Amino acid sequence: MDTPTAHGPVDMIYADAKPGVHVRLSYLARDARNPVSYAFTPPPGIPWESAEYAVHDTFIADASGWSGLDIDRNGFELRDAPTALRNPDDAAEIESTCYAEAVELALQVTGGTHAYVFDHLVRERDPGRTALDFGRTARGATPAANGRIHNDYTEVSGRRRLSMVLHDSDLIPFARHFSIINIWRSLRGVIEDTPLAVVDARSVAQEDLVRGEVRYPRRTGEIYLMRHNPAHRWAYFPQMDRQHALVFKQFDSRTSGVARFTPHSAFDLPEIGPAAPLRKSLEIRCLVVHA
């Protein structure tokens, strides 16, 4: 991963980002080691999260007016991508409708030759608007908004995903490189509550990222959590609606010259009206192969 300089191109685009919000983001504590989070009710006496987190006052720029955003340079793009999904509560319809849309969009954004959706997750803000955390409350419950800064894959788990998705496919030997893309959208109109913030990948140094475990009932996943660094440059897109899709990169097998990881987090807006609809969102994970 390329380490940004203090006055590099990241600061040039960010310096013009006058609109934005000042919020509090939850970073991994500086002394945290080997963080573990549970995606189901942990055994008695074991906490949901083993690590401590530190809240930092952070400026998140309004990126809606930015031009020239590129997933290989910044790690994210906002696309006009209406969905034909009618019933967001129907998992079968999500798979039959949104998966094909995601494949098409992922190929458009990345220029890849093949794309495969391998996972999706629906998140819904809890009615009490409790403080944001890892977003898991009980086994079987709908995941809530995730307020821990994280990247869904690490160097190890990202590379492992290729063989998990393609298995013994004849395509594997011909893959020049591959990436994992997250496509995030609203399922409930304009997002006025707990939008998603992404950090410009160029402002993240390798030493900011800390490997963490996410434990599920029958497997253990590996993600990156992130320590605070004042060089981080955050952005979000206010007023995202159902026709928008935030596309961001979670892993790239290329080791230099491109954005590889895009840490992200839900956050509370400074002012949320009592009538603001609770955020309900869909995230689709897609493996993109360049052959």
C-alpha positions as a Python dict, from the first residue, in 0.01 Angstrom:
ca = {
    (1, 'M'): (0, 0, 0),
    (2, 'D'): (134, 338, -93),
    (3, 'T'): (178, 569, 204),
    (4, 'P'): (48, 922, 133),
    (5, 'T'): (259, 1230, 182),
    (6, 'A'): (144, 1519, 395),
    (7, 'H'): (84, 1746, 94),
    (8, 'G'): (1, 1492, -174),
    (9, 'P'): (-299, 1469, -405),
    (10, 'V'): (-523, 1355, -120),
    (11, 'D'): (-503, 1697, 43),
    (12, 'M'): (-566, 1878, -286),
    (13, 'I'): (-915, 1729, -331),
    (14, 'Y'): (-994, 1738, 40),
    (15, 'A'): (-892, 2102, 85),
    (16, 'D'): (-1184, 2207, -136),
    (17, 'A'): (-1434, 2000, 63),
    (18, 'K'): (-1593, 2286, 254),
    (19, 'P'): (-1936, 2124, 303),
    (20, 'G'): (-1933, 1842, 552),
    (21, 'V'): (-2004, 1746, 911),
    (22, 'H'): (-1802, 1722, 1229),
    (23, 'V'): (-1882, 1394, 1405),
    (24, 'R'): (-1733, 1141, 1643),
    (25, 'L'): (-1593, 822, 1492),
    (26, 'S'): (-1501, 505, 1678),
    (27, 'Y'): (-1140, 404, 1612),
    (28, 'L'): (-960, 105, 1755),
    (29, 'A'): (-775, 205, 2073),
    (30, 'R'): (-405, 263, 2025),
    (31, 'D'): (-300, -22, 2257),
    (32, 'A'): (-559, -278, 2136),
    (33, 'R'): (-414, -613, 2034),
    (34, 'N'): (-576, -914, 1860),
    (35, 'P'): (-931, -773, 1861),
    (36, 'V'): (-1214, -1027, 1847),
    (37, 'S'): (-1582, -952, 1778),
    (38, 'Y'): (-1875, -1192, 1788),
    (39, 'A'): (-2150, -1204, 1526),
    (40, 'F'): (-2361, -1427, 1752),
    (41, 'T'): (-2422, -1441, 2125),
    (42, 'P'): (-2081, -1524, 2274),
    (43, 'P'): (-2021, -1789, 2538),
    (44, 'P'): (-2099, -1687, 2898),
    (45, 'G'): (-1844, -1447, 3038),
    (46, 'I'): (-1705, -1353, 2695),
    (47, 'P'): (-1768, -996, 2574),
    (48, 'W'): (-1917, -919, 2232),
    (49, 'E'): (-1601, -723, 2155),
    (50, 'S'): (-1265, -784, 2319),
    (51, 'A'): (-1101, -455, 2220),
    (52, 'E'): (-1142, -102, 2345),
    (53, 'Y'): (-1233, 178, 2107),
    (54, 'A'): (-1146, 547, 2119),
    (55, 'V'): (-1379, 816, 1990),
    (56, 'H'): (-1219, 1093, 1781),
    (57, 'D'): (-1372, 1417, 1657),
    (58, 'T'): (-1359, 1384, 1279),
    (59, 'F'): (-1451, 1593, 977),
    (60, 'I'): (-1641, 1399, 710),
    (61, 'A'): (-1655, 1586, 382),
    (62, 'D'): (-1963, 1603, 163),
    (63, 'A'): (-1837, 1432, -153),
    (64, 'S'): (-2152, 1482, -359),
    (65, 'G'): (-1992, 1765, -555),
    (66, 'W'): (-1658, 1598, -612),
    (67, 'S'): (-1559, 1512, -967),
    (68, 'G'): (-1308, 1255, -1085),
    (69, 'L'): (-1355, 1003, -806),
    (70, 'D'): (-1212, 668, -915),
    (71, 'I'): (-1230, 334, -737),
    (72, 'D'): (-870, 249, -825),
    (73, 'R'): (-740, 582, -697),
    (74, 'N'): (-972, 684, -412),
    (75, 'G'): (-1121, 343, -335),
    (76, 'F'): (-1483, 449, -389),
    (77, 'E'): (-1733, 597, -634),
    (78, 'L'): (-2100, 693, -621),
    (79, 'R'): (-2300, 567, -917),
    (80, 'D'): (-2649, 637, -1046),
    (81, 'A'): (-2778, 280, -1040),
    (82, 'P'): (-3153, 240, -989),
    (83, 'T'): (-3265, -102, -873),
    (84, 'A'): (-3567, -299, -991),
    (85, 'L'): (-3608, -447, -641),
    (86, 'R'): (-3970, -415, -525),
    (87, 'N'): (-3974, -593, -187),
    (88, 'P'): (-3663, -525, 25),
    (89, 'D'): (-3785, -778, 283),
    (90, 'D'): (-3775, -1065, 33),
    (91, 'A'): (-3431, -1230, 43),
    (92, 'A'): (-3512, -1438, -265),
    (93, 'E'): (-3599, -1128, -465),
    (94, 'I'): (-3278, -958, -351),
    (95, 'E'): (-3081, -1252, -490),
    (96, 'S'): (-3277, -1279, -814),
    (97, 'T'): (-3280, -905, -886),
    (98, 'C'): (-2996, -730, -708),
    (99, 'Y'): (-2726, -987, -773),
    (100, 'A'): (-2747, -945, -1150),
    (101, 'E'): (-2755, -567, -1110),
    (102, 'A'): (-2446, -584, -887),
    (103, 'V'): (-2250, -794, -1138),
    (104, 'E'): (-2325, -547, -1415),
    (105, 'L'): (-2232, -248, -1200),
    (106, 'A'): (-1912, -405, -1066),
    (107, 'L'): (-1791, -476, -1419),
    (108, 'Q'): (-1874, -121, -1529),
    (109, 'V'): (-1688, 38, -1239),
    (110, 'T'): (-1379, -183, -1242),
    (111, 'G'): (-1342, -283, -1606),
    (112, 'G'): (-1316, -646, -1496),
    (113, 'T'): (-1396, -940, -1722),
    (114, 'H'): (-1586, -1159, -1474),
    (115, 'A'): (-1781, -1080, -1156),
    (116, 'Y'): (-1941, -1305, -896),
    (117, 'V'): (-2168, -1205, -609),
    (118, 'F'): (-2091, -1425, -309),
    (119, 'D'): (-2266, -1255, -18),
    (120, 'H'): (-2513, -988, 84),
    (121, 'L'): (-2626, -836, 411),
    (122, 'V'): (-2926, -624, 505),
    (123, 'R'): (-2872, -383, 794),
    (124, 'E'): (-3139, -188, 979),
    (125, 'R'): (-3099, 86, 1236),
    (126, 'D'): (-3247, -17, 1569),
    (127, 'P'): (-3564, 175, 1664),
    (128, 'G'): (-3412, 312, 1984),
    (129, 'R'): (-3121, 467, 1791),
    (130, 'T'): (-2881, 326, 2049),
    (131, 'A'): (-2511, 412, 2038),
    (132, 'L'): (-2340, 263, 1735),
    (133, 'D'): (-2117, -39, 1786),
    (134, 'F'): (-2027, -352, 1588),
    (135, 'G'): (-2390, -384, 1483),
    (136, 'R'): (-2470, -732, 1615),
    (137, 'T'): (-2711, -778, 1905),
    (138, 'A'): (-2839, -1134, 1898),
    (139, 'R'): (-2816, -1442, 1685),
    (140, 'G'): (-3084, -1436, 1417),
    (141, 'A'): (-3157, -1064, 1457),
    (142, 'T'): (-3120, -824, 1166),
    (143, 'P'): (-2773, -667, 1190),
    (144, 'A'): (-2777, -302, 1289),
    (145, 'A'): (-2562, -23, 1147),
    (146, 'N'): (-2193, -95, 1208),
    (147, 'G'): (-2022, 195, 1382),
    (148, 'R'): (-1675, 41, 1408),
    (149, 'I'): (-1429, 158, 1144),
    (150, 'H'): (-1333, -153, 951),
    (151, 'N'): (-1241, -307, 617),
    (152, 'D'): (-1412, -635, 538),
    (153, 'Y'): (-1098, -819, 423),
    (154, 'T'): (-731, -838, 510),
    (155, 'E'): (-432, -934, 299),
    (156, 'V'): (-488, -1297, 397),
    (157, 'S'): (-867, -1325, 388),
    (158, 'G'): (-887, -1125, 65),
    (159, 'R'): (-658, -1364, -118),
    (160, 'R'): (-838, -1663, 30),
    (161, 'R'): (-1169, -1544, -113),
    (162, 'L'): (-1064, -1612, -476),
    (163, 'S'): (-1045, -1988, -429),
    (164, 'M'): (-1352, -1989, -204),
    (165, 'V'): (-1564, -1831, -477),
    (166, 'L'): (-1415, -1993, -786),
    (167, 'H'): (-1324, -2332, -633),
    (168, 'D'): (-1170, -2537, -915),
    (169, 'S'): (-1274, -2302, -1193),
    (170, 'D'): (-1065, -2305, -1510),
    (171, 'L'): (-1055, -1926, -1480),
    (172, 'I'): (-816, -1921, -1181),
    (173, 'P'): (-492, -1975, -1381),
    (174, 'F'): (-588, -1693, -1618),
    (175, 'A'): (-669, -1433, -1351),
    (176, 'R'): (-421, -1147, -1389),
    (177, 'H'): (-556, -984, -1073),
    (178, 'F'): (-880, -965, -879),
    (179, 'S'): (-1061, -743, -633),
    (180, 'I'): (-1349, -755, -386),
    (181, 'I'): (-1608, -482, -429),
    (182, 'N'): (-1882, -376, -188),
    (183, 'I'): (-2198, -224, -337),
    (184, 'W'): (-2398, -35, -73),
    (185, 'R'): (-2743, 117, -121),
    (186, 'S'): (-3051, 234, 64),
    (187, 'L'): (-3355, 10, 86),
    (188, 'R'): (-3578, 272, 245),
    (189, 'G'): (-3572, 600, 55),
    (190, 'V'): (-3336, 887, 134),
    (191, 'I'): (-3086, 805, 409),
    (192, 'E'): (-3131, 1061, 686),
    (193, 'D'): (-3003, 844, 971),
    (194, 'T'): (-2661, 677, 1014),
    (195, 'P'): (-2517, 722, 664),
    (196, 'L'): (-2199, 544, 560),
    (197, 'A'): (-1861, 719, 560),
    (198, 'V'): (-1562, 598, 360),
    (199, 'V'): (-1201, 702, 393),
    (200, 'D'): (-995, 794, 87),
    (201, 'A'): (-771, 491, 42),
    (202, 'R'): (-471, 713, -34),
    (203, 'S'): (-482, 857, 317),
    (204, 'V'): (-454, 518, 490),
    (205, 'A'): (-111, 380, 582),
    (206, 'Q'): (-52, 9, 625),
    (207, 'E'): (41, 55, 989),
    (208, 'D'): (-303, 207, 1058),
    (209, 'L'): (-469, -130, 989),
    (210, 'V'): (-495, -399, 1256),
    (211, 'R'): (-603, -756, 1188),
    (212, 'G'): (-914, -857, 1379),
    (213, 'E'): (-1131, -1168, 1403),
    (214, 'V'): (-1507, -1189, 1358),
    (215, 'R'): (-1642, -1512, 1503),
    (216, 'Y'): (-1953, -1674, 1358),
    (217, 'P'): (-2125, -1994, 1476),
    (218, 'R'): (-1933, -2215, 1232),
    (219, 'R'): (-1642, -2008, 1105),
    (220, 'T'): (-1407, -1721, 1185),
    (221, 'G'): (-1360, -1426, 952),
    (222, 'E'): (-1068, -1186, 934),
    (223, 'I'): (-1105, -809, 890),
    (224, 'Y'): (-902, -494, 939),
    (225, 'L'): (-987, -247, 1213),
    (226, 'M'): (-818, 93, 1210),
    (227, 'R'): (-624, 308, 1451),
    (228, 'H'): (-656, 685, 1438),
    (229, 'N'): (-431, 887, 1213),
    (230, 'P'): (-490, 1261, 1150),
    (231, 'A'): (-399, 1203, 785),
    (232, 'H'): (-723, 1013, 723),
    (233, 'R'): (-956, 1188, 479),
    (234, 'W'): (-1321, 1093, 524),
    (235, 'A'): (-1615, 1144, 288),
    (236, 'Y'): (-1986, 1064, 261),
    (237, 'F'): (-2274, 1125, 24),
    (238, 'P'): (-2575, 1295, 188),
    (239, 'Q'): (-2922, 1228, 57),
    (240, 'M'): (-2839, 890, -91),
    (241, 'D'): (-3157, 738, -229),
    (242, 'R'): (-3261, 406, -379),
    (243, 'Q'): (-3128, 501, -721),
    (244, 'H'): (-2775, 551, -586),
    (245, 'A'): (-2509, 290, -523),
    (246, 'L'): (-2189, 353, -329),
    (247, 'V'): (-1926, 122, -476),
    (248, 'F'): (-1606, 77, -278),
    (249, 'K'): (-1310, -156, -284),
    (250, 'Q'): (-1240, -397, 2),
    (251, 'F'): (-940, -576, -145),
    (252, 'D'): (-717, -569, -453),
    (253, 'S'): (-459, -838, -526),
    (254, 'R'): (-230, -579, -683),
    (255, 'T'): (14, -454, -422),
    (256, 'S'): (101, -107, -552),
    (257, 'G'): (-34, 172, -765),
    (258, 'V'): (-403, 123, -678),
    (259, 'A'): (-638, 158, -385),
    (260, 'R'): (-647, -176, -204),
    (261, 'F'): (-854, -124, 112),
    (262, 'T'): (-1132, 127, 187),
    (263, 'P'): (-1215, 141, 559),
    (264, 'H'): (-1567, 261, 633),
    (265, 'S'): (-1815, 315, 915),
    (266, 'A'): (-2170, 419, 986),
    (267, 'F'): (-2198, 742, 1181),
    (268, 'D'): (-2457, 959, 1352),
    (269, 'L'): (-2533, 1290, 1187),
    (270, 'P'): (-2508, 1587, 1424),
    (271, 'E'): (-2883, 1645, 1398),
    (272, 'I'): (-3133, 1370, 1324),
    (273, 'G'): (-3498, 1473, 1328),
    (274, 'P'): (-3730, 1254, 1535),
    (275, 'A'): (-3931, 1177, 1220),
    (276, 'A'): (-3626, 1070, 1017),
    (277, 'P'): (-3679, 718, 882),
    (278, 'L'): (-3456, 450, 1028),
    (279, 'R'): (-3183, 352, 786),
    (280, 'K'): (-3229, 19, 609),
    (281, 'S'): (-2948, -71, 371),
    (282, 'L'): (-2821, -348, 149),
    (283, 'E'): (-2456, -435, 99),
    (284, 'I'): (-2353, -680, -172),
    (285, 'R'): (-2004, -826, -191),
    (286, 'C'): (-1868, -912, -532),
    (287, 'L'): (-1549, -1078, -653),
    (288, 'V'): (-1419, -918, -974),
    (289, 'V'): (-1162, -1097, -1188),
    (290, 'H'): (-945, -942, -1459),
    (291, 'A'): (-847, -1221, -1697),
}
